[in-house]
């Protein structure tokens, strides 16, 4: 009977650890988005209003996402090193995608910064890095959320089993 109580306590501690990780990841996502928007506003200001401002009108029609979040079912974790050499381990992950080239289309630019010219403000590059950090933080938050749900279900199951034992 004491082992059942210890198992319930361990399940609760695992759940609370995942809740903390989720909240930390979400705070990082919010901070990265705020910083990215601030740097984007600085880039817009420095590029001026002469038709070279940063806007959706400058996006090419064949634009593809350069980052996406992949989910893997199961208990195994993925160990991955991203393009910037930072290692991370998570259940879901943000990966860099490379657009496919077709013969009839002109070459696709893989770095979206180049859509706005060759000499772009440093704040635009900083904004891009902040948004990349936000996507990677969202992947970490998603992974923590999935673990959190799994640990909560395990906790509820162990708690109900413990109540049946103690009767």
PDB file of C-alpha atoms in Angstrom:
ATOM      1  CA  UNK A   1       0.000   0.000   0.000  1.00  0.00           C
ATOM      2  CA  UNK A   2       2.913   2.372   0.673  1.00  0.00           C
ATOM      3  CA  UNK A   3       4.276   1.604  -2.799  1.00  0.00           C
ATOM      4  CA  UNK A   4       1.005   2.818  -4.341  1.00  0.00           C
ATOM      5  CA  UNK A   5       1.293   6.112  -2.464  1.00  0.00           C
ATOM      6  CA  UNK A   6       4.888   6.538  -3.618  1.00  0.00           C
ATOM      7  CA  UNK A   7       3.838   5.863  -7.234  1.00  0.00           C
ATOM      8  CA  UNK A   8       1.075   8.485  -6.974  1.00  0.00           C
ATOM      9  CA  UNK A   9       3.560  10.997  -5.547  1.00  0.00           C
ATOM     10  CA  UNK A  10       6.074  10.294  -8.320  1.00  0.00           C
ATOM     11  CA  UNK A  11       3.378  10.680 -10.983  1.00  0.00           C
ATOM     12  CA  UNK A  12       2.293  13.985  -9.455  1.00  0.00           C
ATOM     13  CA  UNK A  13       5.892  15.246  -9.329  1.00  0.00           C
ATOM     14  CA  UNK A  14       6.414  14.302 -12.990  1.00  0.00           C
ATOM     15  CA  UNK A  15       3.202  16.147 -13.904  1.00  0.00           C
ATOM     16  CA  UNK A  16       4.220  19.266 -11.973  1.00  0.00           C
ATOM     17  CA  UNK A  17       7.680  19.200 -13.583  1.00  0.00           C
ATOM     18  CA  UNK A  18       6.031  19.131 -17.029  1.00  0.00           C
ATOM     19  CA  UNK A  19       3.690  21.984 -16.059  1.00  0.00           C
ATOM     20  CA  UNK A  20       6.704  24.058 -15.042  1.00  0.00           C
ATOM     21  CA  UNK A  21       8.513  23.232 -18.293  1.00  0.00           C
ATOM     22  CA  UNK A  22       5.396  24.131 -20.305  1.00  0.00           C
ATOM     23  CA  UNK A  23       5.027  27.491 -18.569  1.00  0.00           C
ATOM     24  CA  UNK A  24       8.717  28.250 -19.045  1.00  0.00           C
ATOM     25  CA  UNK A  25       8.527  27.351 -22.745  1.00  0.00           C
ATOM     26  CA  UNK A  26       5.417  29.467 -23.273  1.00  0.00           C
ATOM     27  CA  UNK A  27       7.069  32.425 -21.544  1.00  0.00           C
ATOM     28  CA  UNK A  28      10.034  32.016 -23.910  1.00  0.00           C
ATOM     29  CA  UNK A  29       7.686  31.932 -26.922  1.00  0.00           C
ATOM     30  CA  UNK A  30       5.940  35.110 -25.793  1.00  0.00           C
ATOM     31  CA  UNK A  31       9.262  36.889 -25.154  1.00  0.00           C
ATOM     32  CA  UNK A  32      10.661  35.795 -28.529  1.00  0.00           C
ATOM     33  CA  UNK A  33       7.514  36.963 -30.367  1.00  0.00           C
ATOM     34  CA  UNK A  34       7.577  40.323 -28.603  1.00  0.00           C
ATOM     35  CA  UNK A  35      11.253  40.801 -29.411  1.00  0.00           C
ATOM     36  CA  UNK A  36      10.664  39.701 -33.012  1.00  0.00           C
ATOM     37  CA  UNK A  37       7.819  42.172 -33.486  1.00  0.00           C
ATOM     38  CA  UNK A  38       9.854  44.965 -31.925  1.00  0.00           C
ATOM     39  CA  UNK A  39      12.819  44.272 -34.224  1.00  0.00           C
ATOM     40  CA  UNK A  40      10.459  44.039 -37.208  1.00  0.00           C
ATOM     41  CA  UNK A  41       9.071  47.475 -36.358  1.00  0.00           C
ATOM     42  CA  UNK A  42      12.627  48.829 -36.126  1.00  0.00           C
ATOM     43  CA  UNK A  43      13.412  47.301 -39.533  1.00  0.00           C
ATOM     44  CA  UNK A  44      10.312  48.889 -41.062  1.00  0.00           C
ATOM     45  CA  UNK A  45      11.324  52.262 -39.662  1.00  0.00           C
ATOM     46  CA  UNK A  46      14.910  52.015 -40.883  1.00  0.00           C
ATOM     47  CA  UNK A  47      13.864  50.854 -44.374  1.00  0.00           C
ATOM     48  CA  UNK A  48      11.620  53.895 -44.747  1.00  0.00           C
ATOM     49  CA  UNK A  49       8.387  54.411 -46.630  1.00  0.00           C
ATOM     50  CA  UNK A  50       9.778  54.503 -50.198  1.00  0.00           C
ATOM     51  CA  UNK A  51       8.160  51.290 -51.324  1.00  0.00           C
ATOM     52  CA  UNK A  52      10.819  49.091 -49.760  1.00  0.00           C
ATOM     53  CA  UNK A  53       9.039  48.622 -46.461  1.00  0.00           C
ATOM     54  CA  UNK A  54       8.691  45.156 -44.965  1.00  0.00           C
ATOM     55  CA  UNK A  55       5.197  43.869 -45.738  1.00  0.00           C
ATOM     56  CA  UNK A  56       3.280  40.868 -47.041  1.00  0.00           C
ATOM     57  CA  UNK A  57       3.199  42.440 -50.493  1.00  0.00           C
ATOM     58  CA  UNK A  58       6.883  41.603 -50.920  1.00  0.00           C
ATOM     59  CA  UNK A  59       6.410  37.881 -50.316  1.00  0.00           C
ATOM     60  CA  UNK A  60       6.746  35.808 -53.476  1.00  0.00           C
ATOM     61  CA  UNK A  61       3.669  33.808 -54.438  1.00  0.00           C
ATOM     62  CA  UNK A  62       5.630  30.540 -54.206  1.00  0.00           C
ATOM     63  CA  UNK A  63       6.675  31.253 -50.614  1.00  0.00           C
ATOM     64  CA  UNK A  64       7.148  28.155 -48.431  1.00  0.00           C
ATOM     65  CA  UNK A  65       7.744  27.896 -44.708  1.00  0.00           C
ATOM     66  CA  UNK A  66      11.385  27.457 -43.728  1.00  0.00           C
ATOM     67  CA  UNK A  67      10.523  25.996 -40.319  1.00  0.00           C
ATOM     68  CA  UNK A  68       7.885  23.512 -39.311  1.00  0.00           C
ATOM     69  CA  UNK A  69       7.061  21.469 -36.233  1.00  0.00           C
ATOM     70  CA  UNK A  70       7.118  17.690 -36.534  1.00  0.00           C
ATOM     71  CA  UNK A  71       5.445  15.350 -34.062  1.00  0.00           C
ATOM     72  CA  UNK A  72       6.485  11.790 -33.453  1.00  0.00           C
ATOM     73  CA  UNK A  73       4.164   9.340 -31.739  1.00  0.00           C
ATOM     74  CA  UNK A  74       5.549   7.004 -29.125  1.00  0.00           C
ATOM     75  CA  UNK A  75       7.699   7.246 -26.041  1.00  0.00           C
ATOM     76  CA  UNK A  76      11.082   7.623 -27.747  1.00  0.00           C
ATOM     77  CA  UNK A  77      12.617  11.063 -27.817  1.00  0.00           C
ATOM     78  CA  UNK A  78      14.351  12.690 -30.756  1.00  0.00           C
ATOM     79  CA  UNK A  79      17.837  14.106 -30.395  1.00  0.00           C
ATOM     80  CA  UNK A  80      18.445  16.730 -33.035  1.00  0.00           C
ATOM     81  CA  UNK A  81      20.916  19.503 -33.720  1.00  0.00           C
ATOM     82  CA  UNK A  82      19.460  22.441 -35.599  1.00  0.00           C
ATOM     83  CA  UNK A  83      21.116  24.636 -38.230  1.00  0.00           C
ATOM     84  CA  UNK A  84      22.662  26.888 -35.572  1.00  0.00           C
ATOM     85  CA  UNK A  85      24.483  24.041 -33.805  1.00  0.00           C
ATOM     86  CA  UNK A  86      22.296  24.116 -30.721  1.00  0.00           C
ATOM     87  CA  UNK A  87      21.322  20.677 -29.478  1.00  0.00           C
ATOM     88  CA  UNK A  88      17.896  19.953 -28.117  1.00  0.00           C
ATOM     89  CA  UNK A  89      15.889  16.890 -27.157  1.00  0.00           C
ATOM     90  CA  UNK A  90      12.123  16.963 -27.344  1.00  0.00           C
ATOM     91  CA  UNK A  91       9.106  14.896 -28.290  1.00  0.00           C
ATOM     92  CA  UNK A  92       8.127  17.358 -31.000  1.00  0.00           C
ATOM     93  CA  UNK A  93      10.722  19.406 -32.800  1.00  0.00           C
ATOM     94  CA  UNK A  94      11.158  22.378 -35.060  1.00  0.00           C
ATOM     95  CA  UNK A  95      13.029  21.485 -38.218  1.00  0.00           C
ATOM     96  CA  UNK A  96      14.310  23.570 -41.067  1.00  0.00           C
ATOM     97  CA  UNK A  97      12.777  22.794 -44.439  1.00  0.00           C
ATOM     98  CA  UNK A  98      14.386  23.386 -47.803  1.00  0.00           C
ATOM     99  CA  UNK A  99      12.003  24.214 -50.668  1.00  0.00           C
ATOM    100  CA  UNK A 100      12.146  21.854 -53.617  1.00  0.00           C
ATOM    101  CA  UNK A 101      13.308  23.231 -56.930  1.00  0.00           C
ATOM    102  CA  UNK A 102      11.437  22.432 -60.117  1.00  0.00           C
ATOM    103  CA  UNK A 103      12.779  22.848 -63.627  1.00  0.00           C
ATOM    104  CA  UNK A 104      10.192  25.341 -64.897  1.00  0.00           C
ATOM    105  CA  UNK A 105      10.362  27.712 -61.922  1.00  0.00           C
ATOM    106  CA  UNK A 106      13.134  30.126 -61.248  1.00  0.00           C
ATOM    107  CA  UNK A 107      15.359  29.216 -58.274  1.00  0.00           C
ATOM    108  CA  UNK A 108      13.662  29.552 -54.916  1.00  0.00           C
ATOM    109  CA  UNK A 109      15.471  31.712 -52.384  1.00  0.00           C
ATOM    110  CA  UNK A 110      15.963  29.657 -49.230  1.00  0.00           C
ATOM    111  CA  UNK A 111      16.648  32.635 -46.952  1.00  0.00           C
ATOM    112  CA  UNK A 112      13.547  34.860 -46.661  1.00  0.00           C
ATOM    113  CA  UNK A 113      15.719  37.850 -45.691  1.00  0.00           C
ATOM    114  CA  UNK A 114      16.896  38.031 -49.311  1.00  0.00           C
ATOM    115  CA  UNK A 115      13.338  38.873 -50.442  1.00  0.00           C
ATOM    116  CA  UNK A 116      13.896  42.344 -49.012  1.00  0.00           C
ATOM    117  CA  UNK A 117      17.197  43.033 -50.748  1.00  0.00           C
ATOM    118  CA  UNK A 118      20.854  42.355 -50.193  1.00  0.00           C
ATOM    119  CA  UNK A 119      21.608  45.078 -47.656  1.00  0.00           C
ATOM    120  CA  UNK A 120      18.879  44.633 -45.087  1.00  0.00           C
ATOM    121  CA  UNK A 121      18.954  46.209 -41.635  1.00  0.00           C
ATOM    122  CA  UNK A 122      20.434  44.163 -38.819  1.00  0.00           C
ATOM    123  CA  UNK A 123      17.142  44.518 -36.957  1.00  0.00           C
ATOM    124  CA  UNK A 124      15.441  42.476 -39.709  1.00  0.00           C
ATOM    125  CA  UNK A 125      17.965  39.671 -39.204  1.00  0.00           C
ATOM    126  CA  UNK A 126      17.471  39.902 -35.427  1.00  0.00           C
ATOM    127  CA  UNK A 127      13.713  39.711 -35.966  1.00  0.00           C
ATOM    128  CA  UNK A 128      14.143  36.549 -38.043  1.00  0.00           C
ATOM    129  CA  UNK A 129      16.276  34.937 -35.313  1.00  0.00           C
ATOM    130  CA  UNK A 130      13.683  35.831 -32.669  1.00  0.00           C
ATOM    131  CA  UNK A 131      10.865  34.281 -34.708  1.00  0.00           C
ATOM    132  CA  UNK A 132      12.947  31.129 -35.267  1.00  0.00           C
ATOM    133  CA  UNK A 133      13.491  30.983 -31.502  1.00  0.00           C
ATOM    134  CA  UNK A 134       9.720  31.353 -31.034  1.00  0.00           C
ATOM    135  CA  UNK A 135       8.984  28.397 -33.333  1.00  0.00           C
ATOM    136  CA  UNK A 136      11.532  26.229 -31.517  1.00  0.00           C
ATOM    137  CA  UNK A 137      10.040  27.324 -28.182  1.00  0.00           C
ATOM    138  CA  UNK A 138       6.572  26.425 -29.456  1.00  0.00           C
ATOM    139  CA  UNK A 139       7.857  22.944 -30.291  1.00  0.00           C
ATOM    140  CA  UNK A 140       9.256  22.603 -26.766  1.00  0.00           C
ATOM    141  CA  UNK A 141       5.963  23.842 -25.279  1.00  0.00           C
ATOM    142  CA  UNK A 142       4.026  21.394 -27.414  1.00  0.00           C
ATOM    143  CA  UNK A 143       6.261  18.540 -26.283  1.00  0.00           C
ATOM    144  CA  UNK A 144       5.819  19.544 -22.639  1.00  0.00           C
ATOM    145  CA  UNK A 145       2.055  19.775 -23.140  1.00  0.00           C
ATOM    146  CA  UNK A 146       1.892  16.250 -24.556  1.00  0.00           C
ATOM    147  CA  UNK A 147       4.008  14.887 -21.695  1.00  0.00           C
ATOM    148  CA  UNK A 148       1.902  16.845 -19.234  1.00  0.00           C
ATOM    149  CA  UNK A 149      -1.323  15.273 -20.530  1.00  0.00           C
ATOM    150  CA  UNK A 150       0.200  11.787 -20.441  1.00  0.00           C
ATOM    151  CA  UNK A 151       1.505  12.275 -16.886  1.00  0.00           C
ATOM    152  CA  UNK A 152      -1.846  13.649 -15.715  1.00  0.00           C
ATOM    153  CA  UNK A 153      -3.674  10.601 -17.090  1.00  0.00           C
ATOM    154  CA  UNK A 154      -1.157   8.345 -15.342  1.00  0.00           C
ATOM    155  CA  UNK A 155      -1.603  10.290 -12.091  1.00  0.00           C
ATOM    156  CA  UNK A 156      -5.428  10.050 -12.262  1.00  0.00           C
ATOM    157  CA  UNK A 157      -5.196   6.311 -12.979  1.00  0.00           C
ATOM    158  CA  UNK A 158      -2.825   5.669 -10.065  1.00  0.00           C
ATOM    159  CA  UNK A 159      -4.950   7.833  -7.768  1.00  0.00           C
ATOM    160  CA  UNK A 160      -8.120   5.919  -8.634  1.00  0.00           C
ATOM    161  CA  UNK A 161      -6.293   2.602  -8.129  1.00  0.00           C
ATOM    162  CA  UNK A 162      -5.001   3.840  -4.756  1.00  0.00           C
ATOM    163  CA  UNK A 163      -8.556   4.814  -3.694  1.00  0.00           C
ATOM    164  CA  UNK A 164      -9.814   1.340  -4.635  1.00  0.00           C
ATOM    165  CA  UNK A 165      -7.062  -0.288  -2.567  1.00  0.00           C
ATOM    166  CA  UNK A 166      -7.688   1.861   0.516  1.00  0.00           C
ATOM    167  CA  UNK A 167     -11.393   1.438  -0.068  1.00  0.00           C
TER     168      UNK A 167
END
